[in-house]
CSV table of C-alpha atoms and ligand atoms in Angstrom, one decimal:
chain,number,residue,atom,x,y,z
A,1,MET,CA,-17.9,-127.2,-17.1
A,2,SER,CA,-14.3,-128.4,-16.2
A,3,LYS,CA,-11.6,-129.9,-18.2
A,4,ILE,CA,-9.2,-131.9,-15.6
A,5,VAL,CA,-6.1,-133.6,-16.3
A,6,ILE,CA,-5.2,-136.3,-14.3
A,7,ILE,CA,-1.6,-137.4,-14.3
A,8,GLY,CA,0.8,-139.8,-12.4
A,9,ALA,CA,3.2,-137.8,-10.3
A,10,GLN,CA,5.9,-140.4,-9.8
A,11,TRP,CA,6.5,-143.8,-11.8
A,12,GLY,CA,3.0,-145.0,-12.2
A,13,ASP,CA,0.6,-147.0,-10.2
A,14,GLU,CA,-0.1,-143.9,-7.9
A,15,GLY,CA,-3.8,-144.5,-7.9
A,16,LYS,CA,-5.0,-142.8,-10.8
A,17,GLY,CA,-7.7,-145.3,-11.6
A,18,LYS,CA,-9.3,-144.8,-8.1
A,19,ILE,CA,-9.3,-141.0,-8.3
A,20,VAL,CA,-10.8,-141.1,-11.8
A,21,ASP,CA,-13.5,-143.3,-10.6
A,22,ARG,CA,-14.0,-141.1,-7.7
A,23,LEU,CA,-14.2,-137.8,-9.8
A,24,ALA,CA,-16.2,-139.4,-12.4
A,25,PRO,CA,-19.7,-138.6,-11.2
A,26,ASP,CA,-19.1,-135.1,-11.4
A,27,MET,CA,-18.0,-135.5,-15.1
A,28,ASP,CA,-19.8,-136.3,-18.5
A,29,ALA,CA,-16.8,-137.8,-20.3
A,30,VAL,CA,-13.5,-139.4,-19.4
A,31,VAL,CA,-10.6,-139.7,-22.3
A,32,ARG,CA,-7.5,-141.5,-22.1
A,33,PHE,CA,-4.8,-139.8,-24.1
A,34,GLN,CA,-1.8,-141.8,-24.1
A,35,GLY,CA,-0.1,-145.3,-23.3
A,36,GLY,CA,-1.6,-148.5,-24.1
A,37,HIS,CA,-2.5,-151.9,-22.2
A,38,ASN,CA,0.8,-151.3,-20.2
A,39,ALA,CA,-1.3,-149.5,-18.0
A,40,GLY,CA,-3.2,-151.1,-15.1
A,41,HIS,CA,-5.7,-149.1,-13.2
A,42,THR,CA,-7.3,-151.1,-10.4
A,43,VAL,CA,-10.8,-149.8,-9.4
A,44,SER,CA,-12.6,-150.9,-6.2
A,45,ALA,CA,-16.3,-150.1,-5.7
A,46,GLY,CA,-19.5,-151.7,-4.6
A,47,GLY,CA,-17.4,-154.8,-3.2
A,48,ARG,CA,-15.9,-155.4,-6.7
A,49,THR,CA,-12.6,-154.8,-8.2
A,50,TYR,CA,-12.0,-153.9,-11.6
A,51,LYS,CA,-8.8,-154.1,-13.6
A,52,LEU,CA,-8.8,-151.6,-16.3
A,53,LYS,CA,-6.0,-151.4,-18.9
A,54,LEU,CA,-7.3,-149.5,-22.0
A,55,ILE,CA,-10.9,-148.6,-21.2
A,56,PRO,CA,-11.1,-145.1,-19.3
A,57,SER,CA,-11.7,-145.7,-15.6
A,58,GLY,CA,-15.1,-143.7,-15.9
A,59,ILE,CA,-16.6,-146.8,-17.3
A,60,LEU,CA,-18.1,-147.9,-13.9
A,61,HIS,CA,-20.4,-145.1,-13.8
A,62,LYS,CA,-23.6,-145.3,-16.0
A,63,ASN,CA,-24.0,-142.8,-19.1
A,64,LYS,CA,-20.5,-141.3,-18.8
A,65,ILE,CA,-18.9,-141.1,-22.2
A,66,CYS,CA,-15.5,-142.9,-22.3
A,67,LEU,CA,-13.2,-142.1,-25.0
A,68,VAL,CA,-9.7,-143.6,-26.0
A,69,GLY,CA,-7.9,-140.7,-27.7
A,70,ASN,CA,-5.6,-140.7,-30.7
A,71,GLY,CA,-2.3,-140.7,-28.4
A,72,VAL,CA,-3.2,-144.1,-27.1
A,73,VAL,CA,-1.7,-147.4,-28.7
A,74,LEU,CA,-4.5,-149.8,-28.9
A,75,ASP,CA,-4.2,-153.6,-29.1
A,76,PRO,CA,-7.5,-154.7,-30.7
A,77,ARG,CA,-7.6,-157.9,-29.4
A,78,GLU,CA,-6.8,-156.9,-26.0
A,79,PHE,CA,-9.5,-154.2,-26.2
A,80,CYS,CA,-12.0,-156.9,-27.1
A,81,GLY,CA,-11.0,-159.1,-24.3
A,82,GLU,CA,-11.3,-156.1,-21.6
A,83,MET,CA,-14.8,-155.3,-23.0
A,84,ASP,CA,-15.8,-158.9,-22.7
A,85,ALA,CA,-14.4,-158.9,-19.0
A,86,LEU,CA,-16.3,-155.7,-18.0
A,87,SER,CA,-19.6,-156.8,-19.9
A,88,ALA,CA,-19.5,-160.0,-17.7
A,89,GLU,CA,-19.6,-157.9,-14.7
A,90,GLY,CA,-22.9,-156.2,-16.3
A,91,LEU,CA,-21.3,-152.8,-17.4
A,92,ASP,CA,-22.7,-151.1,-20.4
A,93,LEU,CA,-20.0,-151.1,-23.1
A,94,SER,CA,-22.2,-150.0,-26.0
A,95,PRO,CA,-20.8,-147.7,-28.6
A,96,ARG,CA,-23.3,-145.3,-27.3
A,97,ARG,CA,-20.8,-144.3,-24.7
A,98,LEU,CA,-17.6,-146.1,-25.4
A,99,LYS,CA,-15.7,-144.9,-28.3
A,100,ILE,CA,-12.2,-145.1,-30.1
A,101,SER,CA,-10.3,-142.5,-32.2
A,102,ARG,CA,-9.9,-143.6,-35.8
A,103,LYS,CA,-6.5,-142.1,-35.3
A,104,CYS,CA,-5.2,-144.7,-32.6
A,105,HIS,CA,-2.1,-146.6,-33.6
A,106,LEU,CA,-2.7,-150.3,-33.4
A,107,ILE,CA,-0.5,-152.8,-31.4
A,108,LEU,CA,-0.2,-155.9,-33.6
A,109,PRO,CA,1.6,-159.1,-32.9
A,110,TYR,CA,4.8,-158.3,-34.3
A,111,HIS,CA,5.3,-155.2,-31.8
A,112,GLN,CA,5.0,-157.6,-28.9
A,113,ALA,CA,7.2,-160.0,-30.5
A,114,LEU,CA,9.7,-157.4,-31.1
A,115,ASP,CA,9.4,-155.8,-27.6
A,116,GLN,CA,10.0,-159.3,-25.8
A,117,ALA,CA,12.7,-160.5,-28.3
A,118,ARG,CA,14.7,-157.2,-27.6
A,119,GLU,CA,14.3,-157.3,-23.8
A,120,ALA,CA,15.4,-160.9,-23.9
A,121,SER,CA,18.5,-160.2,-26.0
A,122,LYS,CA,19.5,-157.3,-23.5
A,123,ALA,CA,20.4,-159.5,-20.5
A,124,GLY,CA,21.7,-157.1,-17.8
A,125,ALA,CA,20.4,-153.9,-19.4
A,126,ARG,CA,16.8,-154.6,-19.7
A,127,ILE,CA,14.3,-151.7,-19.3
A,128,GLY,CA,11.8,-154.2,-17.7
A,129,THR,CA,9.2,-153.4,-20.2
A,130,THR,CA,5.6,-154.7,-19.8
A,131,GLY,CA,6.3,-156.8,-23.0
A,132,ARG,CA,3.1,-155.5,-24.6
A,133,GLY,CA,4.6,-154.1,-27.7
A,134,ILE,CA,4.3,-150.4,-26.6
A,135,GLY,CA,7.8,-149.1,-27.7
A,136,PRO,CA,7.7,-150.8,-30.9
A,137,CYS,CA,4.2,-149.4,-32.0
A,138,TYR,CA,5.3,-145.8,-30.9
A,139,GLU,CA,8.4,-146.4,-33.1
A,140,ASP,CA,6.3,-147.2,-36.1
A,141,LYS,CA,3.8,-144.1,-35.4
A,142,ALA,CA,7.0,-142.0,-35.7
A,143,ALA,CA,8.4,-143.8,-38.6
A,144,ARG,CA,5.2,-143.1,-40.5
A,145,VAL,CA,4.6,-147.0,-41.0
A,146,GLY,CA,2.0,-147.5,-38.3
A,147,ILE,CA,-1.3,-149.2,-38.8
A,148,ARG,CA,-4.2,-147.1,-37.4
A,149,ALA,CA,-7.6,-147.9,-36.2
A,150,CYS,CA,-9.0,-146.3,-39.3
A,151,ASP,CA,-7.1,-148.7,-41.4
A,152,LEU,CA,-9.7,-151.6,-39.9
A,153,GLU,CA,-12.3,-150.0,-42.3
A,154,ASP,CA,-10.1,-150.4,-45.3
A,155,PHE,CA,-8.9,-153.9,-45.7
A,156,ASP,CA,-7.1,-153.3,-49.0
A,157,LEU,CA,-5.0,-150.5,-47.6
A,158,LEU,CA,-4.5,-152.7,-44.4
A,159,ARG,CA,-3.2,-155.7,-46.3
A,160,ARG,CA,-1.0,-153.4,-48.3
A,161,LYS,CA,0.4,-151.9,-45.0
A,162,ILE,CA,0.7,-155.2,-43.1
A,163,THR,CA,2.6,-156.8,-45.9
A,164,GLU,CA,5.1,-154.1,-46.5
A,165,THR,CA,5.8,-153.6,-42.7
A,166,LEU,CA,6.2,-157.3,-42.2
A,167,LYS,CA,9.0,-157.5,-44.6
A,168,GLU,CA,11.1,-155.5,-42.2
A,169,LYS,CA,9.7,-156.8,-39.0
A,170,ASN,CA,10.3,-160.6,-40.2
A,171,THR,CA,13.9,-159.7,-41.1
A,172,LEU,CA,14.5,-158.5,-37.5
A,173,LEU,CA,12.5,-161.2,-35.8
A,174,THR,CA,14.1,-164.0,-37.6
A,175,SER,CA,17.8,-162.8,-38.5
A,176,LEU,CA,18.6,-160.7,-35.4
A,177,TYR,CA,16.3,-162.4,-32.9
A,178,GLY,CA,15.8,-166.0,-33.8
A,179,GLN,CA,12.0,-165.8,-33.7
A,180,LYS,CA,9.4,-167.2,-36.0
A,181,ASN,CA,8.4,-165.5,-39.3
A,182,LEU,CA,4.9,-163.7,-39.1
A,183,ASP,CA,2.5,-164.6,-42.0
A,184,PRO,CA,0.7,-161.4,-43.3
A,185,GLU,CA,-2.4,-163.4,-44.4
A,186,THR,CA,-2.8,-165.1,-41.1
A,187,LEU,CA,-2.8,-161.6,-39.3
A,188,ILE,CA,-4.9,-160.3,-41.7
A,189,ALA,CA,-7.4,-162.9,-41.3
A,190,GLU,CA,-7.2,-162.8,-37.4
A,191,LEU,CA,-8.1,-159.0,-37.6
A,192,LYS,CA,-11.1,-159.4,-39.8
A,193,PRO,CA,-13.6,-160.5,-36.8
A,194,VAL,CA,-12.0,-157.8,-34.5
A,195,ALA,CA,-12.3,-155.2,-37.2
A,196,ALA,CA,-15.9,-156.0,-37.5
A,197,ARG,CA,-16.5,-155.9,-33.8
A,198,LEU,CA,-14.6,-152.6,-33.3
A,199,ALA,CA,-16.1,-150.8,-36.3
A,200,PRO,CA,-19.1,-149.4,-34.4
A,201,TYR,CA,-16.9,-147.9,-31.8
A,202,LEU,CA,-14.6,-146.0,-34.1
A,203,THR,CA,-15.2,-142.0,-34.2
A,204,ASP,CA,-13.5,-138.8,-34.2
A,205,VAL,CA,-12.8,-138.2,-30.6
A,206,SER,CA,-11.7,-134.7,-30.9
A,207,GLU,CA,-15.2,-133.9,-32.5
A,208,GLU,CA,-16.9,-135.9,-29.5
A,209,LEU,CA,-15.1,-133.8,-27.0
A,210,SER,CA,-16.0,-130.7,-28.6
A,211,ALA,CA,-19.8,-131.8,-28.6
A,212,VAL,CA,-19.5,-132.5,-24.7
A,213,GLU,CA,-18.0,-129.2,-24.7
A,214,SER,CA,-20.7,-127.4,-26.3
A,215,ARG,CA,-23.2,-129.0,-24.3
A,216,GLY,CA,-21.4,-127.5,-21.2
A,217,GLY,CA,-20.2,-130.8,-20.2
A,218,SER,CA,-17.0,-131.6,-18.1
A,219,ILE,CA,-14.1,-133.8,-19.1
A,220,LEU,CA,-11.6,-135.8,-17.4
A,221,PHE,CA,-8.4,-136.6,-19.0
A,222,GLU,CA,-7.1,-139.9,-17.7
A,223,GLY,CA,-3.3,-140.2,-17.8
A,224,ALA,CA,-1.4,-143.5,-17.7
A,225,GLN,CA,2.0,-144.2,-16.3
A,226,GLY,CA,3.7,-141.3,-14.6
A,227,ALA,CA,5.6,-138.1,-15.3
A,228,HIS,CA,8.9,-139.9,-14.4
A,229,LEU,CA,8.4,-142.5,-17.3
A,230,ASP,CA,7.9,-139.6,-19.9
A,231,ILE,CA,9.8,-140.2,-22.9
A,232,ASP,CA,11.3,-136.9,-22.9
A,233,HIS,CA,11.3,-135.9,-19.1
A,234,GLY,CA,11.5,-139.1,-17.4
A,235,THR,CA,14.6,-141.1,-16.3
A,236,TYR,CA,15.6,-142.1,-19.9
A,237,PRO,CA,16.1,-144.8,-21.1
A,238,TYR,CA,14.2,-146.4,-18.4
A,239,VAL,CA,11.0,-144.8,-19.4
A,240,THR,CA,7.8,-145.6,-21.5
A,241,SER,CA,7.6,-144.6,-25.2
A,242,SER,CA,4.9,-141.9,-24.7
A,243,SER,CA,4.6,-138.4,-23.5
A,244,THR,CA,3.1,-138.8,-20.0
A,245,VAL,CA,3.3,-135.2,-18.9
A,246,ALA,CA,-0.2,-133.2,-18.6
A,247,GLY,CA,0.9,-131.1,-22.0
A,248,ASN,CA,0.1,-134.3,-23.9
A,249,ALA,CA,-3.6,-134.5,-22.8
A,250,ALA,CA,-4.3,-131.9,-25.4
A,251,ALA,CA,-2.5,-133.5,-28.3
A,252,GLY,CA,-3.2,-137.1,-27.4
A,253,ALA,CA,-7.0,-136.5,-27.0
A,254,GLY,CA,-7.5,-133.8,-29.7
A,255,ILE,CA,-8.3,-130.7,-27.8
A,256,ALA,CA,-6.8,-127.1,-27.6
A,257,PRO,CA,-4.3,-126.7,-24.5
A,258,SER,CA,-6.3,-123.4,-23.9
A,259,ARG,CA,-9.3,-125.3,-23.2
A,260,LEU,CA,-7.8,-127.1,-20.1
A,261,HIS,CA,-8.4,-125.9,-16.8
A,262,ARG,CA,-6.6,-127.9,-14.2
A,263,VAL,CA,-4.2,-130.6,-13.6
A,264,ILE,CA,-4.5,-133.0,-10.6
A,265,GLY,CA,-1.2,-135.0,-9.8
A,266,ILE,CA,-1.7,-138.1,-8.3
A,267,ALA,CA,1.0,-139.2,-5.8
A,268,LYS,CA,1.4,-142.0,-3.6
A,269,ALA,CA,2.3,-141.1,-0.1
A,270,TYR,CA,5.6,-143.2,-0.8
A,271,THR,CA,7.0,-144.0,-3.9
A,272,THR,CA,7.0,-147.1,-6.1
A,273,ARG,CA,8.7,-148.3,-9.3
A,274,VAL,CA,8.1,-151.4,-11.6
A,275,GLY,CA,10.9,-152.3,-13.9
A,276,SER,CA,14.5,-151.0,-14.0
A,277,GLY,CA,15.9,-147.6,-13.6
A,278,ALA,CA,17.3,-145.2,-11.0
A,279,PHE,CA,15.1,-145.0,-7.8
A,280,PRO,CA,17.1,-142.7,-5.3
A,281,THR,CA,14.5,-143.3,-2.2
A,282,GLU,CA,14.3,-147.1,-2.8
A,283,LEU,CA,14.1,-149.1,0.4
A,284,THR,CA,15.5,-152.5,-0.1
A,285,GLY,CA,15.4,-153.7,3.7
A,286,GLU,CA,12.6,-154.2,6.1
A,287,THR,CA,10.7,-150.9,6.0
A,288,GLY,CA,10.6,-151.5,2.0
A,289,LYS,CA,9.0,-155.0,2.5
A,290,TYR,CA,6.6,-153.5,5.1
A,291,ILE,CA,5.2,-151.1,2.5
A,292,GLN,CA,5.3,-153.6,-0.2
A,293,GLU,CA,3.2,-156.1,1.6
A,294,LYS,CA,0.8,-153.7,3.5
A,295,GLY,CA,0.4,-151.8,0.2
A,296,ALA,CA,0.1,-154.9,-1.8
A,297,GLU,CA,2.3,-153.5,-4.1
A,298,VAL,CA,2.4,-155.8,-7.0
A,299,GLY,CA,2.2,-154.9,-10.7
A,300,THR,CA,-1.4,-155.3,-12.3
A,301,VAL,CA,-0.1,-155.6,-15.7
A,302,THR,CA,2.8,-158.3,-15.3
A,303,GLY,CA,2.3,-159.4,-11.7
A,304,ARG,CA,5.8,-158.1,-10.6
A,305,LYS,CA,6.5,-157.0,-7.1
A,306,ARG,CA,6.8,-153.2,-7.2
A,307,ARG,CA,10.0,-151.5,-5.6
A,308,CYS,CA,9.0,-149.3,-2.9
A,309,GLY,CA,10.7,-146.2,-1.1
A,310,TRP,CA,10.1,-143.0,0.7
A,311,LEU,CA,8.3,-140.1,-0.9
A,312,ASP,CA,10.7,-138.1,-2.9
A,313,ALA,CA,9.8,-134.3,-3.0
A,314,VAL,CA,12.4,-133.6,-5.4
A,315,ILE,CA,10.8,-135.7,-8.1
A,316,LEU,CA,7.2,-134.3,-7.1
A,317,ARG,CA,8.6,-130.8,-7.8
A,318,GLU,CA,9.9,-131.8,-11.1
A,319,THR,CA,6.4,-133.1,-11.8
A,320,VAL,CA,4.7,-129.7,-10.8
A,321,ARG,CA,7.1,-128.0,-13.0
A,322,LEU,CA,6.6,-130.1,-16.0
A,323,CYS,CA,2.9,-130.5,-15.6
A,324,GLY,CA,1.8,-127.4,-13.9
A,325,VAL,CA,0.0,-129.4,-11.1
A,326,ASN,CA,-2.7,-127.4,-9.6
A,327,ASP,CA,-3.2,-129.9,-6.6
A,328,PHE,CA,-2.3,-133.3,-5.5
A,329,ALA,CA,-4.2,-136.2,-4.6
A,330,LEU,CA,-2.2,-138.0,-1.9
A,331,THR,CA,-3.1,-141.8,-2.0
A,332,LYS,CA,-2.4,-144.8,0.2
A,333,LEU,CA,-1.8,-142.5,3.3
A,334,ASP,CA,-3.2,-145.6,5.0
A,335,VAL,CA,-0.1,-147.8,4.2
A,336,LEU,CA,2.1,-145.6,6.1
A,337,SER,CA,0.4,-146.4,9.5
A,338,GLY,CA,2.3,-148.5,12.0
A,339,LEU,CA,5.7,-147.1,11.2
A,340,PRO,CA,7.7,-145.2,13.8
A,341,GLU,CA,8.8,-142.7,11.6
A,342,VAL,CA,8.1,-141.7,7.8
A,343,LYS,CA,10.7,-139.8,5.7
A,344,ILE,CA,10.4,-137.4,2.9
A,345,CYS,CA,13.4,-136.9,0.5
A,346,THR,CA,13.9,-133.1,0.3
A,347,GLU,CA,16.8,-132.6,-1.9
A,348,TYR,CA,19.6,-134.7,-3.5
A,349,VAL,CA,23.3,-134.4,-3.2
A,350,TYR,CA,24.8,-134.8,-6.7
A,351,ARG,CA,28.7,-134.9,-7.2
A,352,GLY,CA,29.1,-133.0,-3.9
A,353,ARG,CA,26.4,-130.5,-4.5
A,354,ARG,CA,23.0,-130.1,-3.2
A,355,ILE,CA,20.3,-130.0,-5.8
A,356,ASN,CA,16.5,-129.5,-5.9
A,357,TYR,CA,15.7,-131.2,-9.1
A,358,PRO,CA,17.0,-134.5,-10.6
A,359,PRO,CA,20.1,-134.3,-12.8
A,360,GLN,CA,19.6,-134.6,-16.5
A,361,ALA,CA,22.6,-136.6,-17.4
A,362,GLU,CA,21.7,-140.5,-18.2
A,363,ASN,CA,23.5,-141.7,-15.1
A,364,GLY,CA,22.7,-138.7,-12.8
A,365,PRO,CA,19.5,-140.0,-11.1
A,366,ALA,CA,21.2,-143.2,-10.4
A,367,GLU,CA,24.2,-141.3,-8.7
A,368,VAL,CA,22.3,-139.0,-6.2
A,369,GLU,CA,22.2,-139.4,-2.7
A,370,PRO,CA,18.9,-138.5,-1.0
A,371,VAL,CA,18.8,-135.9,1.8
A,372,TYR,CA,15.9,-137.1,4.3
A,373,GLU,CA,13.7,-135.3,6.7
A,374,SER,CA,12.2,-137.6,9.4
A,375,LEU,CA,8.6,-137.0,10.7
A,376,PRO,CA,6.9,-138.9,13.4
A,377,GLY,CA,4.8,-141.7,12.4
A,378,TRP,CA,1.4,-142.6,13.6
A,379,GLN,CA,-0.1,-145.9,14.7
A,380,GLU,CA,-3.7,-145.3,13.9
A,381,ASP,CA,-5.6,-147.1,11.1
A,382,LEU,CA,-6.8,-144.5,8.7
A,383,SER,CA,-9.1,-146.4,6.5
A,384,ALA,CA,-12.2,-144.9,8.1
A,385,ALA,CA,-11.3,-141.3,7.8
A,386,ARG,CA,-13.5,-139.1,5.5
A,387,ALA,CA,-12.5,-135.9,6.8
A,388,PHE,CA,-9.0,-134.1,7.1
A,389,SER,CA,-9.9,-133.8,10.8
A,390,ASP,CA,-10.3,-137.6,11.1
A,391,LEU,CA,-6.6,-138.0,10.4
A,392,PRO,CA,-4.2,-138.1,13.5
A,393,GLU,CA,-2.2,-135.1,14.0
A,394,ALA,CA,1.2,-136.8,12.5
A,395,ALA,CA,-0.6,-137.7,9.3
A,396,ARG,CA,-1.8,-134.3,9.0
A,397,ASN,CA,1.6,-132.8,9.4
A,398,PHE,CA,2.8,-135.3,6.8
A,399,VAL,CA,0.3,-134.0,4.3
A,400,ALA,CA,1.0,-130.2,5.2
A,401,ARG,CA,4.8,-131.0,4.9
A,402,VAL,CA,4.2,-132.5,1.2
A,403,GLU,CA,2.3,-129.1,0.5
A,404,THR,CA,5.2,-127.1,1.8
A,405,LEU,CA,7.8,-128.9,0.0
A,406,THR,CA,6.0,-128.9,-3.3
A,407,ASP,CA,4.1,-125.4,-2.8
A,408,VAL,CA,1.1,-127.1,-4.1
A,409,PRO,CA,-2.3,-128.1,-2.0
A,410,VAL,CA,-3.3,-131.6,-1.5
A,411,SER,CA,-7.1,-131.5,-2.3
A,412,MET,CA,-7.8,-135.2,-2.0
A,413,ILE,CA,-6.2,-138.0,0.5
A,414,SER,CA,-7.0,-141.6,-0.4
A,415,VAL,CA,-7.1,-143.9,2.7
A,416,GLY,CA,-8.0,-147.1,1.0
A,417,ALA,CA,-8.8,-148.8,-2.2
A,418,ASN,CA,-12.6,-148.3,-2.1
A,419,ARG,CA,-14.3,-145.4,-3.7
A,420,GLU,CA,-15.5,-144.0,-0.6
A,421,GLN,CA,-12.2,-144.3,1.2
A,422,THR,CA,-11.3,-140.7,0.1
A,423,VAL,CA,-10.9,-137.4,2.0
A,424,MET,CA,-12.0,-134.5,-0.3
A,425,ARG,CA,-10.6,-131.1,0.9
A,426,ARG,CA,-12.3,-129.1,-1.8
A,427,SER,CA,-15.1,-129.3,-4.4
A,428,VAL,CA,-13.9,-130.7,-7.5
A,429,PRO,CA,-15.6,-129.0,-10.5
A,430,HIS,CA,-15.2,-125.6,-8.9
A,431,PRO,CA,-12.1,-125.7,-6.7
A,432,ALA,CA,-11.9,-123.1,-4.0
A,433,PRO,CA,-8.2,-122.0,-3.3
A,434,SER,CA,-8.2,-122.8,0.5
A,435,ALA,CA,-8.1,-126.2,2.1
A,436,VAL,CA,-10.8,-127.1,4.8
B,1,GDP,P1,-3.0,-146.7,-11.3
B,1,GDP,O1,-2.2,-147.4,-12.3
B,1,GDP,O2,-2.2,-145.4,-10.9
B,1,GDP,O3,-4.4,-146.4,-11.5
B,1,GDP,O4,-2.5,-147.5,-9.9
B,1,GDP,P2,-2.9,-149.1,-9.7
B,1,GDP,O5,-4.4,-149.2,-9.8
B,1,GDP,O6,-1.9,-149.9,-10.5
B,1,GDP,O7,-2.3,-149.2,-8.2
B,1,GDP,C1,-2.9,-148.6,-7.3
B,1,GDP,C2,-3.2,-149.7,-6.2
B,1,GDP,O8,-3.6,-149.5,-4.8
B,1,GDP,C3,-4.6,-150.3,-6.7
B,1,GDP,O9,-4.4,-151.8,-6.4
B,1,GDP,C4,-5.6,-149.6,-5.9
B,1,GDP,O10,-6.9,-150.4,-5.7
B,1,GDP,C5,-5.0,-149.3,-4.6
B,1,GDP,N1,-5.2,-148.1,-4.0
B,1,GDP,C6,-5.6,-147.1,-4.5
B,1,GDP,N2,-5.7,-146.1,-3.6
B,1,GDP,C7,-5.4,-146.6,-2.3
B,1,GDP,C8,-5.3,-146.2,-0.9
B,1,GDP,O11,-5.6,-145.1,-0.7
B,1,GDP,N3,-4.9,-147.1,0.1
B,1,GDP,C9,-4.7,-148.3,-0.4
B,1,GDP,N4,-4.4,-149.3,0.7
B,1,GDP,N5,-4.8,-148.9,-1.6
B,1,GDP,C10,-5.3,-148.0,-2.6
B,2,IMO,P1,0.0,-147.3,-14.8
B,2,IMO,O1,-0.8,-146.6,-15.8
B,2,IMO,C1,4.0,-148.6,-13.7
B,2,IMO,C2,7.1,-149.1,-16.9
B,2,IMO,C3,7.5,-150.7,-17.2
B,2,IMO,C4,8.9,-150.4,-17.8
B,2,IMO,C5,8.7,-149.1,-18.3
B,2,IMO,C6,8.7,-149.3,-19.9
B,2,IMO,O2,-0.6,-148.5,-14.5
B,2,IMO,O3,0.4,-146.3,-13.8
B,2,IMO,P2,6.6,-150.2,-21.5
B,2,IMO,O4,5.9,-151.7,-21.5
B,2,IMO,O5,5.6,-149.0,-21.1
B,2,IMO,O6,7.5,-150.2,-22.6
B,2,IMO,O7,7.7,-150.3,-20.2
B,2,IMO,O8,7.4,-148.5,-17.9
B,2,IMO,N1,5.3,-149.0,-16.9
B,2,IMO,C7,4.8,-148.7,-15.9
B,2,IMO,N2,4.9,-148.9,-14.5
B,2,IMO,N3,2.7,-148.3,-14.1
B,2,IMO,C8,2.5,-148.4,-15.4
B,2,IMO,O9,1.1,-147.9,-15.9
B,2,IMO,C9,3.4,-148.6,-16.5
B,2,IMO,N4,3.4,-148.6,-17.7
B,2,IMO,C10,4.8,-148.8,-17.9
B,2,IMO,O10,7.4,-151.3,-15.8
B,2,IMO,O11,9.6,-149.9,-16.3
B,3,MG,MG1,-1.1,-149.2,-12.5
């Protein structure tokens, strides 16, 4: 009976999908609570690789209930496409176990058109969004003009809302951005078959979670993006438009925060970032290229190369503070094999002073100089390690250093993309404080 929150501890793509898939057998339900199809969670299991964007990474496991919470922004056509791709792989996507909150806000074509037009107009100052309409959809939610999944059940209301909202969107699209006018009737007609297909999936996710709880079931809350892409706490304005910190698991799924038990931060053994924004430990030379290639660091959603750099304990500490991380899953440790030394940023120098946490001023994170600690590297291939003792001493020391610098235990170590390539250092549903 655990309620465990999984969050990205860096700037996304830490391997959340892999860890959720690894933990799912011990859980009864997996729920997404924020973000949309800007997320790309890759899971490799049984010789196959699955790309998940909106559907929770528990879907690979039979009989697990997979829920899309109210905090998610859902592109209905994208969701149908993802269901098609996964059912072609033989997975069960029936409404018996896949469910969507009626309160989810819908991403519609004008959101994507605005996202892309805005980015295109910014030239040098682009955020580097995924262009999926995430920001404009959350804007409409906050402006109280959003279209929600429940509106698909009331076409008169849907028509009124879309017609009204398109007056403003079309003015922006045509007058400001020189784009095409969008016709409300065409959009409504396109939504009809999608609405019919999604209707059986719509539910009250909060109520579903409460039913799992009352049966004594365990729930995993699957975060998307990472704590440093959070709309409030991230490297603003180079962030996503949702709250990615652990606290939002409660609001974004419809459960009381007092019901949550544990927060697992997923941290890569190095750092990556896609899109613009400060990245103090970025490696632009040969070592960065080595990590990028060895780690196959290419964005799942947009195919962009991910920027790579050393592990940054300053941002991890901030994540611990913001999210109350109980333990870390340290992923992609195998990628660091073969380097003569590995570095960890322990502090920043900011305007002549040493600081332990990222500065809050907008340009602060871009101004800092990282202070590094160098550790001996290791040459061994880690991909077959299944116990902590299978790792070479230098890799074990690296893990121990992460624990000391963040004051948080590392309970899982991932040494390859496949489900079984994981070192579990303590049992998941009933964690014991000491590491093996
Ligand atoms: P997410 O968005 O946090 O779920 O992460 P992504 O799936 O976007 O990116 C992580 C990538 O690394 C995926 O392609 C995973 O298959 C892969 N991966 C996950 N864990 C490991 C690991 O320990 N080692 C290696 N080499 N690859 C991993
Ligand atoms: P997962 O869940 C990495 C980044 C984009 C861009 C910024 C804003 O796979 O970890 P948006 O389209 O959200 O408005 O883009 O956020 N971004 C991600 N980077 N992983 C993700 O998701 C991301 N989702 C958004 O690259 O810099
Ligand atoms: Mg990803």
